[in-house]
PDB file of C-alpha atoms in Angstrom:
ATOM      1  CA  MET W   1      77.664 116.039 140.897  1.00 96.00           C
ATOM      2  CA  LYS W   2      75.152 118.741 141.692  1.00 98.00           C
ATOM      3  CA  ILE W   3      71.566 117.710 140.964  1.00 98.00           C
ATOM      4  CA  VAL W   4      68.480 119.921 141.098  1.00 98.00           C
ATOM      5  CA  THR W   5      65.407 117.829 141.945  1.00 98.00           C
ATOM      6  CA  ILE W   6      62.018 119.354 141.146  1.00 98.00           C
ATOM      7  CA  VAL W   7      58.862 118.246 142.977  1.00 97.00           C
ATOM      8  CA  GLY W   8      55.448 119.781 143.394  1.00 95.00           C
ATOM      9  CA  ALA W   9      52.758 117.159 144.004  1.00 90.00           C
ATOM     10  CA  ARG W  10      51.951 114.365 146.447  1.00 87.00           C
ATOM     11  CA  PRO W  11      53.176 111.429 144.292  1.00 89.00           C
ATOM     12  CA  GLN W  12      56.522 113.157 143.785  1.00 94.00           C
ATOM     13  CA  PHE W  13      57.007 113.692 147.511  1.00 93.00           C
ATOM     14  CA  ILE W  14      56.534 109.962 148.074  1.00 92.00           C
ATOM     15  CA  LYS W  15      59.188 109.020 145.525  1.00 94.00           C
ATOM     16  CA  ALA W  16      61.554 111.706 146.780  1.00 95.00           C
ATOM     17  CA  ALA W  17      61.237 110.244 150.284  1.00 94.00           C
ATOM     18  CA  VAL W  18      63.166 107.141 149.205  1.00 95.00           C
ATOM     19  CA  VAL W  19      65.366 108.627 146.470  1.00 96.00           C
ATOM     20  CA  CYS W  20      66.644 111.849 148.110  1.00 96.00           C
ATOM     21  CA  HIS W  21      68.540 110.152 150.922  1.00 92.00           C
ATOM     22  CA  LYS W  22      70.268 107.683 148.582  1.00 94.00           C
ATOM     23  CA  LEU W  23      71.089 110.435 146.102  1.00 97.00           C
ATOM     24  CA  ARG W  24      72.669 112.579 148.806  1.00 97.00           C
ATOM     25  CA  GLU W  25      75.062 109.813 149.825  1.00 97.00           C
ATOM     26  CA  LYS W  26      77.176 110.570 146.744  1.00 97.00           C
ATOM     27  CA  HIS W  27      75.891 113.803 145.231  1.00 98.00           C
ATOM     28  CA  THR W  28      74.820 117.327 146.164  1.00 98.00           C
ATOM     29  CA  GLU W  29      71.058 117.725 145.784  1.00 98.00           C
ATOM     30  CA  ILE W  30      69.163 121.010 145.573  1.00 98.00           C
ATOM     31  CA  LEU W  31      65.451 120.405 146.186  1.00 98.00           C
ATOM     32  CA  VAL W  32      62.926 122.678 144.472  1.00 98.00           C
ATOM     33  CA  HIS W  33      59.233 122.620 145.489  1.00 96.00           C
ATOM     34  CA  THR W  34      57.063 124.360 142.886  1.00 96.00           C
ATOM     35  CA  GLY W  35      54.098 124.632 145.275  1.00 93.00           C
ATOM     36  CA  GLN W  36      51.700 122.798 142.939  1.00 88.00           C
ATOM     37  CA  HIS W  37      50.233 120.984 145.945  1.00 73.00           C
ATOM     38  CA  TYR W  38      50.073 123.623 148.657  1.00 69.00           C
ATOM     39  CA  ASP W  39      47.573 122.249 151.198  1.00 63.00           C
ATOM     40  CA  TYR W  40      49.225 121.140 154.489  1.00 57.00           C
ATOM     41  CA  ASN W  41      47.838 117.597 154.233  1.00 57.00           C
ATOM     42  CA  MET W  42      49.032 117.258 150.644  1.00 58.00           C
ATOM     43  CA  SER W  43      52.440 118.896 150.977  1.00 67.00           C
ATOM     44  CA  GLU W  44      54.052 119.917 154.278  1.00 82.00           C
ATOM     45  CA  LYS W  45      52.698 116.895 156.151  1.00 83.00           C
ATOM     46  CA  PHE W  46      54.426 114.586 153.646  1.00 84.00           C
ATOM     47  CA  PHE W  47      57.771 116.298 154.214  1.00 89.00           C
ATOM     48  CA  GLU W  48      57.350 115.933 157.965  1.00 89.00           C
ATOM     49  CA  GLU W  49      56.182 112.341 158.252  1.00 88.00           C
ATOM     50  CA  LEU W  50      58.426 110.940 155.496  1.00 91.00           C
ATOM     51  CA  ASP W  51      61.514 112.867 156.635  1.00 90.00           C
ATOM     52  CA  ILE W  52      62.034 114.500 153.238  1.00 93.00           C
ATOM     53  CA  PRO W  53      64.764 117.177 153.264  1.00 93.00           C
ATOM     54  CA  LYS W  54      63.450 120.730 153.474  1.00 93.00           C
ATOM     55  CA  PRO W  55      63.225 122.355 150.017  1.00 95.00           C
ATOM     56  CA  ASP W  56      66.025 124.760 149.155  1.00 97.00           C
ATOM     57  CA  HIS W  57      63.616 126.718 146.949  1.00 97.00           C
ATOM     58  CA  ASN W  58      59.830 126.940 147.366  1.00 95.00           C
ATOM     59  CA  LEU W  59      58.282 128.689 144.374  1.00 96.00           C
ATOM     60  CA  GLY W  60      54.741 128.918 145.807  1.00 93.00           C
ATOM     61  CA  ILE W  61      53.015 128.415 142.446  1.00 95.00           C
ATOM     62  CA  SER W  62      49.583 126.771 142.422  1.00 87.00           C
ATOM     63  CA  GLY W  63      46.147 127.223 140.878  1.00 85.00           C
ATOM     64  CA  GLY W  64      45.154 128.679 137.539  1.00 90.00           C
ATOM     65  CA  SER W  65      44.843 126.935 134.187  1.00 92.00           C
ATOM     66  CA  HIS W  66      47.351 124.322 133.024  1.00 91.00           C
ATOM     67  CA  GLY W  67      49.034 126.866 130.770  1.00 95.00           C
ATOM     68  CA  GLU W  68      49.158 129.579 133.415  1.00 96.00           C
ATOM     69  CA  MET W  69      50.570 127.268 136.070  1.00 95.00           C
ATOM     70  CA  THR W  70      53.138 125.666 133.768  1.00 96.00           C
ATOM     71  CA  GLY W  71      54.221 129.058 132.393  1.00 97.00           C
ATOM     72  CA  LYS W  72      54.800 130.548 135.838  1.00 97.00           C
ATOM     73  CA  MET W  73      56.748 127.464 136.903  1.00 97.00           C
ATOM     74  CA  LEU W  74      58.880 127.610 133.763  1.00 98.00           C
ATOM     75  CA  ILE W  75      59.881 131.201 134.489  1.00 98.00           C
ATOM     76  CA  GLU W  76      60.765 130.570 138.141  1.00 98.00           C
ATOM     77  CA  ILE W  77      62.507 127.225 137.581  1.00 98.00           C
ATOM     78  CA  GLU W  78      64.705 128.816 134.921  1.00 98.00           C
ATOM     79  CA  LYS W  79      65.808 131.423 137.488  1.00 98.00           C
ATOM     80  CA  VAL W  80      66.726 128.689 139.974  1.00 98.00           C
ATOM     81  CA  LEU W  81      68.684 126.719 137.369  1.00 98.00           C
ATOM     82  CA  LEU W  82      70.613 129.808 136.300  1.00 98.00           C
ATOM     83  CA  GLN W  83      71.437 130.481 139.950  1.00 98.00           C
ATOM     84  CA  GLU W  84      72.361 126.916 140.935  1.00 98.00           C
ATOM     85  CA  LYS W  85      74.113 125.834 137.695  1.00 98.00           C
ATOM     86  CA  PRO W  86      73.500 122.089 138.263  1.00 98.00           C
ATOM     87  CA  ASP W  87      75.053 119.165 136.394  1.00 98.00           C
ATOM     88  CA  GLY W  88      71.616 117.642 135.944  1.00 98.00           C
ATOM     89  CA  VAL W  89      67.901 117.996 136.713  1.00 98.00           C
ATOM     90  CA  LEU W  90      65.927 115.124 138.266  1.00 98.00           C
ATOM     91  CA  LEU W  91      62.188 114.959 137.556  1.00 98.00           C
ATOM     92  CA  TYR W  92      59.452 112.615 138.762  1.00 98.00           C
ATOM     93  CA  GLY W  93      56.247 111.524 137.070  1.00 95.00           C
ATOM     94  CA  ASP W  94      53.911 113.569 134.923  1.00 95.00           C
ATOM     95  CA  THR W  95      52.678 116.752 136.609  1.00 94.00           C
ATOM     96  CA  ASN W  96      52.833 120.336 135.381  1.00 96.00           C
ATOM     97  CA  SER W  97      55.869 120.713 137.647  1.00 97.00           C
ATOM     98  CA  THR W  98      57.542 117.883 135.705  1.00 98.00           C
ATOM     99  CA  LEU W  99      56.876 119.444 132.306  1.00 98.00           C
ATOM    100  CA  ALA W 100      57.951 122.916 133.418  1.00 98.00           C
ATOM    101  CA  GLY W 101      61.195 121.490 134.783  1.00 98.00           C
ATOM    102  CA  ALA W 102      61.863 119.598 131.563  1.00 98.00           C
ATOM    103  CA  LEU W 103      61.271 122.652 129.393  1.00 98.00           C
ATOM    104  CA  ALA W 104      63.424 124.927 131.541  1.00 98.00           C
ATOM    105  CA  ALA W 105      66.329 122.462 131.743  1.00 98.00           C
ATOM    106  CA  SER W 106      66.266 121.514 128.057  1.00 98.00           C
ATOM    107  CA  LYS W 107      66.408 125.136 126.904  1.00 98.00           C
ATOM    108  CA  LEU W 108      69.406 125.698 129.189  1.00 98.00           C
ATOM    109  CA  HIS W 109      71.049 122.503 127.848  1.00 98.00           C
ATOM    110  CA  ILE W 110      71.092 120.867 131.284  1.00 98.00           C
ATOM    111  CA  PRO W 111      70.846 117.037 131.207  1.00 98.00           C
ATOM    112  CA  ILE W 112      67.475 115.700 132.396  1.00 98.00           C
ATOM    113  CA  ILE W 113      66.854 112.495 134.354  1.00 98.00           C
ATOM    114  CA  HIS W 114      63.222 111.346 134.335  1.00 98.00           C
ATOM    115  CA  VAL W 115      62.087 108.936 137.039  1.00 97.00           C
ATOM    116  CA  GLU W 116      58.954 106.921 136.099  1.00 95.00           C
ATOM    117  CA  ALA W 117      59.607 107.308 132.397  1.00 98.00           C
ATOM    118  CA  GLY W 118      57.874 105.227 129.727  1.00 97.00           C
ATOM    119  CA  LEU W 119      54.425 105.049 131.326  1.00 93.00           C
ATOM    120  CA  ARG W 120      51.525 105.556 128.912  1.00 94.00           C
ATOM    121  CA  THR W 121      47.716 105.581 129.147  1.00 88.00           C
ATOM    122  CA  HIS W 122      47.252 106.262 125.402  1.00 91.00           C
ATOM    123  CA  CYS W 123      44.677 108.928 126.270  1.00 86.00           C
ATOM    124  CA  ARG W 124      45.730 112.291 124.808  1.00 88.00           C
ATOM    125  CA  SER W 125      42.814 114.076 126.505  1.00 83.00           C
ATOM    126  CA  ASN W 126      44.564 113.424 129.819  1.00 84.00           C
ATOM    127  CA  PRO W 127      46.965 116.327 130.558  1.00 89.00           C
ATOM    128  CA  GLU W 128      49.335 114.050 132.483  1.00 91.00           C
ATOM    129  CA  GLU W 129      49.774 111.887 129.388  1.00 94.00           C
ATOM    130  CA  LEU W 130      50.965 114.912 127.419  1.00 96.00           C
ATOM    131  CA  ASN W 131      53.307 115.891 130.247  1.00 97.00           C
ATOM    132  CA  ARG W 132      54.934 112.469 130.430  1.00 96.00           C
ATOM    133  CA  ILE W 133      55.359 112.130 126.656  1.00 98.00           C
ATOM    134  CA  CYS W 134      56.975 115.557 126.326  1.00 98.00           C
ATOM    135  CA  THR W 135      59.205 114.986 129.346  1.00 98.00           C
ATOM    136  CA  ASP W 136      60.399 111.603 128.083  1.00 98.00           C
ATOM    137  CA  HIS W 137      61.367 113.024 124.714  1.00 98.00           C
ATOM    138  CA  LEU W 138      63.243 115.930 126.312  1.00 98.00           C
ATOM    139  CA  SER W 139      65.098 113.734 128.815  1.00 98.00           C
ATOM    140  CA  ASP W 140      68.633 112.400 128.517  1.00 98.00           C
ATOM    141  CA  LYS W 141      68.167 109.476 130.923  1.00 98.00           C
ATOM    142  CA  LEU W 142      64.832 107.681 131.228  1.00 98.00           C
ATOM    143  CA  LEU W 143      64.573 105.665 134.461  1.00 98.00           C
ATOM    144  CA  VAL W 144      61.800 103.196 133.684  1.00 98.00           C
ATOM    145  CA  CYS W 145      59.778 101.297 136.302  1.00 95.00           C
ATOM    146  CA  THR W 146      58.340  98.408 134.280  1.00 93.00           C
ATOM    147  CA  GLU W 147      58.956  96.124 131.310  1.00 96.00           C
ATOM    148  CA  CYS W 148      55.949  97.585 129.500  1.00 95.00           C
ATOM    149  CA  GLY W 149      57.418 101.040 130.047  1.00 96.00           C
ATOM    150  CA  MET W 150      60.579  99.860 128.315  1.00 98.00           C
ATOM    151  CA  ALA W 151      58.463  98.566 125.425  1.00 97.00           C
ATOM    152  CA  TYR W 152      56.742 101.940 125.027  1.00 97.00           C
ATOM    153  CA  ALA W 153      60.096 103.728 125.169  1.00 98.00           C
ATOM    154  CA  LYS W 154      61.448 101.456 122.436  1.00 97.00           C
ATOM    155  CA  LYS W 155      58.360 102.050 120.294  1.00 97.00           C
ATOM    156  CA  GLU W 156      58.959 105.820 120.526  1.00 97.00           C
ATOM    157  CA  GLY W 157      62.656 105.541 119.674  1.00 98.00           C
ATOM    158  CA  LEU W 158      63.861 106.163 123.236  1.00 98.00           C
ATOM    159  CA  GLU W 159      65.392 102.743 123.938  1.00 97.00           C
ATOM    160  CA  ASN W 160      69.027 103.939 123.984  1.00 98.00           C
ATOM    161  CA  ARG W 161      68.226 106.499 126.682  1.00 98.00           C
ATOM    162  CA  SER W 162      66.159 104.126 128.834  1.00 98.00           C
ATOM    163  CA  ILE W 163      67.197 102.034 131.855  1.00 98.00           C
ATOM    164  CA  LEU W 164      64.911  99.622 133.709  1.00 98.00           C
ATOM    165  CA  VAL W 165      65.427 100.509 137.386  1.00 96.00           C
ATOM    166  CA  GLY W 166      62.268  99.412 139.216  1.00 93.00           C
ATOM    167  CA  ASP W 167      59.593 101.423 140.989  1.00 94.00           C
ATOM    168  CA  PRO W 168      60.466 103.865 143.813  1.00 95.00           C
ATOM    169  CA  MET W 169      56.784 103.834 144.820  1.00 94.00           C
ATOM    170  CA  TYR W 170      57.178 100.150 145.673  1.00 95.00           C
ATOM    171  CA  ASP W 171      60.259 100.959 147.748  1.00 95.00           C
ATOM    172  CA  ALA W 172      58.244 103.626 149.575  1.00 95.00           C
ATOM    173  CA  PHE W 173      55.292 101.276 150.093  1.00 95.00           C
ATOM    174  CA  LEU W 174      57.532  98.627 151.646  1.00 94.00           C
ATOM    175  CA  LYS W 175      59.360 101.161 153.810  1.00 93.00           C
ATOM    176  CA  TYR W 176      56.294 102.923 155.224  1.00 94.00           C
ATOM    177  CA  SER W 177      53.649 100.159 155.377  1.00 93.00           C
ATOM    178  CA  GLY W 178      52.880  99.271 158.966  1.00 89.00           C
ATOM    179  CA  LYS W 179      54.298 102.488 160.384  1.00 93.00           C
ATOM    180  CA  ILE W 180      50.830 103.263 161.756  1.00 93.00           C
ATOM    181  CA  GLU W 181      47.748 101.147 162.500  1.00 92.00           C
ATOM    182  CA  ARG W 182      44.163 101.977 161.586  1.00 90.00           C
ATOM    183  CA  ASN W 183      43.500 103.126 165.151  1.00 90.00           C
ATOM    184  CA  ASP W 184      46.273 105.715 164.739  1.00 93.00           C
ATOM    185  CA  ILE W 185      44.546 107.408 161.799  1.00 93.00           C
ATOM    186  CA  VAL W 186      42.998 110.776 162.592  1.00 90.00           C
ATOM    187  CA  LEU W 187      40.287 111.263 159.982  1.00 95.00           C
ATOM    188  CA  LEU W 188      38.574 114.666 159.895  1.00 96.00           C
ATOM    189  CA  SER W 189      35.317 115.439 158.121  1.00 96.00           C
ATOM    190  CA  LEU W 190      35.106 118.410 155.748  1.00 96.00           C
ATOM    191  CA  GLU W 191      33.590 120.293 158.689  1.00 94.00           C
ATOM    192  CA  GLY W 192      36.654 119.507 160.818  1.00 93.00           C
ATOM    193  CA  LYS W 193      35.051 116.883 163.074  1.00 95.00           C
ATOM    194  CA  LYS W 194      36.781 113.614 163.950  1.00 95.00           C
ATOM    195  CA  VAL W 195      35.402 110.630 162.030  1.00 94.00           C
ATOM    196  CA  THR W 196      35.275 107.012 163.217  1.00 93.00           C
ATOM    197  CA  ILE W 197      36.661 104.575 160.650  1.00 95.00           C
ATOM    198  CA  PRO W 198      34.190 101.721 160.059  1.00 96.00           C
ATOM    199  CA  ASP W 199      35.245  98.082 160.393  1.00 95.00           C
ATOM    200  CA  GLN W 200      34.684  97.535 156.664  1.00 97.00           C
ATOM    201  CA  PHE W 201      35.034 100.242 154.048  1.00 97.00           C
ATOM    202  CA  TYR W 202      35.908 101.065 150.462  1.00 97.00           C
ATOM    203  CA  TYR W 203      38.655 103.602 149.794  1.00 97.00           C
ATOM    204  CA  LEU W 204      37.935 106.179 147.075  1.00 97.00           C
ATOM    205  CA  THR W 205      40.209 108.823 145.589  1.00 95.00           C
ATOM    206  CA  CYS W 206      38.860 110.934 142.759  1.00 94.00           C
ATOM    207  CA  HIS W 207      40.553 114.132 141.646  1.00 88.00           C
ATOM    208  CA  ARG W 208      41.088 114.186 137.869  1.00 85.00           C
ATOM    209  CA  GLU W 209      39.403 116.946 135.940  1.00 83.00           C
ATOM    210  CA  GLU W 210      37.400 114.573 133.734  1.00 86.00           C
ATOM    211  CA  ASN W 211      35.820 113.099 136.886  1.00 91.00           C
ATOM    212  CA  THR W 212      35.465 116.208 139.060  1.00 93.00           C
ATOM    213  CA  GLY W 213      35.322 119.147 136.637  1.00 89.00           C
ATOM    214  CA  ASN W 214      31.523 119.313 136.594  1.00 94.00           C
ATOM    215  CA  ASP W 215      28.650 118.270 138.831  1.00 96.00           C
ATOM    216  CA  SER W 216      27.306 115.501 136.582  1.00 95.00           C
ATOM    217  CA  SER W 217      30.610 113.582 136.311  1.00 94.00           C
ATOM    218  CA  LEU W 218      31.316 113.687 140.027  1.00 96.00           C
ATOM    219  CA  TYR W 219      27.689 112.884 140.860  1.00 97.00           C
ATOM    220  CA  GLU W 220      27.932 109.642 138.837  1.00 95.00           C
ATOM    221  CA  VAL W 221      30.913 108.506 140.884  1.00 95.00           C
ATOM    222  CA  LEU W 222      29.360 109.431 144.235  1.00 97.00           C
ATOM    223  CA  TYR W 223      25.994 107.906 143.326  1.00 97.00           C
ATOM    224  CA  ALA W 224      27.688 104.596 142.457  1.00 96.00           C
ATOM    225  CA  MET W 225      29.791 104.555 145.631  1.00 97.00           C
ATOM    226  CA  ASN W 226      26.799 105.437 147.786  1.00 98.00           C
ATOM    227  CA  GLY W 227      25.034 102.273 146.610  1.00 97.00           C
ATOM    228  CA  LEU W 228      27.739  99.839 147.740  1.00 97.00           C
ATOM    229  CA  ASP W 229      27.360  97.355 150.605  1.00 97.00           C
ATOM    230  CA  ALA W 230      29.762  99.189 152.947  1.00 98.00           C
ATOM    231  CA  GLN W 231      30.691 102.792 153.602  1.00 98.00           C
ATOM    232  CA  THR W 232      33.233 104.586 151.444  1.00 98.00           C
ATOM    233  CA  ILE W 233      36.024 106.781 152.786  1.00 98.00           C
ATOM    234  CA  TYR W 234      36.712 109.621 150.346  1.00 98.00           C
ATOM    235  CA  PRO W 235      39.501 112.094 151.208  1.00 97.00           C
ATOM    236  CA  VAL W 236      38.575 115.121 149.098  1.00 96.00           C
ATOM    237  CA  HIS W 237      41.128 117.104 147.116  1.00 90.00           C
ATOM    238  CA  PRO W 238      41.032 120.795 148.210  1.00 88.00           C
ATOM    239  CA  ARG W 239      40.004 122.060 144.782  1.00 86.00           C
ATOM    240  CA  ASN W 240      36.972 119.731 144.775  1.00 92.00           C
ATOM    241  CA  LYS W 241      35.821 120.500 148.311  1.00 95.00           C
ATOM    242  CA  ASN W 242      33.152 123.089 147.462  1.00 95.00           C
ATOM    243  CA  ARG W 243      31.652 120.941 144.713  1.00 97.00           C
ATOM    244  CA  VAL W 244      31.559 117.859 146.937  1.00 97.00           C
ATOM    245  CA  MET W 245      29.921 119.741 149.795  1.00 97.00           C
ATOM    246  CA  ARG W 246      27.327 121.231 147.467  1.00 97.00           C
ATOM    247  CA  LEU W 247      26.471 117.846 145.926  1.00 98.00           C
ATOM    248  CA  ASN W 248      26.283 116.181 149.332  1.00 97.00           C
ATOM    249  CA  GLU W 249      23.970 118.878 150.631  1.00 97.00           C
ATOM    250  CA  LYS W 250      21.685 118.265 147.659  1.00 97.00           C
ATOM    251  CA  TYR W 251      21.764 114.452 147.422  1.00 97.00           C
ATOM    252  CA  HIS W 252      22.699 113.351 150.995  1.00 97.00           C
ATOM    253  CA  PHE W 253      25.205 110.568 150.297  1.00 98.00           C
ATOM    254  CA  LYS W 254      24.757 108.797 153.623  1.00 97.00           C
ATOM    255  CA  ASN W 255      27.079 105.902 152.742  1.00 98.00           C
ATOM    256  CA  ILE W 256      30.130 108.063 151.984  1.00 98.00           C
ATOM    257  CA  ILE W 257      32.502 109.554 154.566  1.00 98.00           C
ATOM    258  CA  PHE W 258      33.888 112.762 153.061  1.00 98.00           C
ATOM    259  CA  SER W 259      37.135 113.693 154.770  1.00 97.00           C
ATOM    260  CA  GLU W 260      39.981 116.146 154.576  1.00 95.00           C
ATOM    261  CA  PRO W 261      43.050 114.876 152.639  1.00 92.00           C
ATOM    262  CA  VAL W 262      45.174 112.292 154.437  1.00 92.00           C
ATOM    263  CA  GLY W 263      48.940 111.911 154.666  1.00 90.00           C
ATOM    264  CA  TYR W 264      50.884 109.095 153.044  1.00 92.00           C
ATOM    265  CA  LEU W 265      51.142 106.924 156.150  1.00 94.00           C
ATOM    266  CA  GLU W 266      47.379 107.211 156.653  1.00 95.00           C
ATOM    267  CA  SER W 267      46.686 106.552 152.985  1.00 95.00           C
ATOM    268  CA  ILE W 268      48.653 103.312 152.762  1.00 95.00           C
ATOM    269  CA  CYS W 269      47.050 102.193 156.023  1.00 96.00           C
ATOM    270  CA  LEU W 270      43.637 102.784 154.418  1.00 96.00           C
ATOM    271  CA  VAL W 271      44.823 100.882 151.328  1.00 96.00           C
ATOM    272  CA  ASN W 272      45.920  97.925 153.425  1.00 95.00           C
ATOM    273  CA  ASN W 273      42.684  97.817 155.464  1.00 95.00           C
ATOM    274  CA  SER W 274      40.056  98.540 152.790  1.00 97.00           C
ATOM    275  CA  LEU W 275      37.748  96.047 151.121  1.00 96.00           C
ATOM    276  CA  LYS W 276      38.522  97.442 147.662  1.00 96.00           C
ATOM    277  CA  ILE W 277      39.965 100.602 146.166  1.00 96.00           C
ATOM    278  CA  VAL W 278      38.257 102.830 143.616  1.00 96.00           C
ATOM    279  CA  THR W 279      40.514 105.499 142.163  1.00 95.00           C
ATOM    280  CA  ASP W 280      41.560 107.642 139.231  1.00 91.00           C
ATOM    281  CA  SER W 281      45.110 107.881 140.599  1.00 89.00           C
ATOM    282  CA  GLY W 282      47.815 105.921 138.819  1.00 85.00           C
ATOM    283  CA  GLY W 283      49.860 105.876 142.015  1.00 88.00           C
ATOM    284  CA  LEU W 284      47.062 104.468 144.148  1.00 92.00           C
ATOM    285  CA  GLN W 285      46.383 101.777 141.545  1.00 92.00           C
ATOM    286  CA  ARG W 286      49.978 100.652 141.969  1.00 91.00           C
ATOM    287  CA  GLU W 287      49.710 100.752 145.773  1.00 94.00           C
ATOM    288  CA  ALA W 288      46.585  98.588 145.522  1.00 93.00           C
ATOM    289  CA  PHE W 289      48.593  96.126 143.440  1.00 93.00           C
ATOM    290  CA  PHE W 290      51.407  96.146 146.016  1.00 94.00           C
ATOM    291  CA  ALA W 291      48.853  95.423 148.761  1.00 94.00           C
ATOM    292  CA  LYS W 292      47.153  92.734 146.644  1.00 91.00           C
ATOM    293  CA  LYS W 293      43.850  94.596 146.819  1.00 90.00           C
ATOM    294  CA  LYS W 294      41.126  94.677 144.187  1.00 85.00           C
ATOM    295  CA  CYS W 295      41.297  98.048 142.422  1.00 87.00           C
ATOM    296  CA  ILE W 296      38.724  99.609 140.101  1.00 85.00           C
ATOM    297  CA  THR W 297      39.481 102.758 138.112  1.00 78.00           C
ATOM    298  CA  VAL W 298      36.885 105.485 138.486  1.00 69.00           C
ATOM    299  CA  LEU W 299      36.176 105.820 134.758  1.00 58.00           C
ATOM    300  CA  ASP W 300      35.586 102.063 134.414  1.00 52.00           C
ATOM    301  CA  PHE W 301      33.420 102.127 137.530  1.00 47.00           C
ATOM    302  CA  LYS W 302      31.251 104.903 136.106  1.00 45.00           C
ATOM    303  CA  MET W 303      30.638 102.964 132.913  1.00 36.00           C
ATOM    304  CA  ALA W 304      29.910  99.642 134.644  1.00 33.00           C
TER     305      ALA W 304
END
């Protein structure tokens, strides 16, 4: 079989790192990178350090509103599918790349396989929730990670298309944990200077629009983290960099280490060595669970 796999964001690269090689043992895979995550530390570095096959098509689409980004991806993915004529399309997760791939494939009547199907937050204001619901209902095969995911699929009438297969993020976590030690991590400040990792630290990731889309929301998170009993390491998403630097210049968060984004090997090393994890990332919550670390979601933390 010929399968077109569509990725575009950090969490999808991680899953592809363990799935691509197994898939290629029996099938022909064409890898499409939409370009949704374009920064070196959030894209190319993952392909290098996780030995992910080089994309056959790189669409170079990033930035803009959700509608603009998804629309551009839909147009370009359709062109690739018409050119490649695959037997199926493999999608991961819940990004705009995922939704665009699902829409393009469904309108061309190409079977869709959705990895990480069935997950729900029950928060319709979250764009990823809309992406995952739409993708599940357009997909022909739903590869579900958890029992609760199967329950949600059944509730939405998708049980006959759903298979409980386990979590490729767990496979990746097991495969890559311990590949580097904390002393191997090269952490760079937002000014490009090397940062020393403290003996004890909290690990923060915060990138969702509801937490970073305005100064007041992000300030609440940073103010809370700054008051903790140990320093916080916060790798900053590229689109939030200017806001973070402006807020730090104004409020001087002395207890937070703002850094450039880190690769996957560095991230799971930080997970394994941190005191606790504070995040708005569904993937990092799961990695915290794998590492048996206390994890607090950013929205809960803000309201505490």
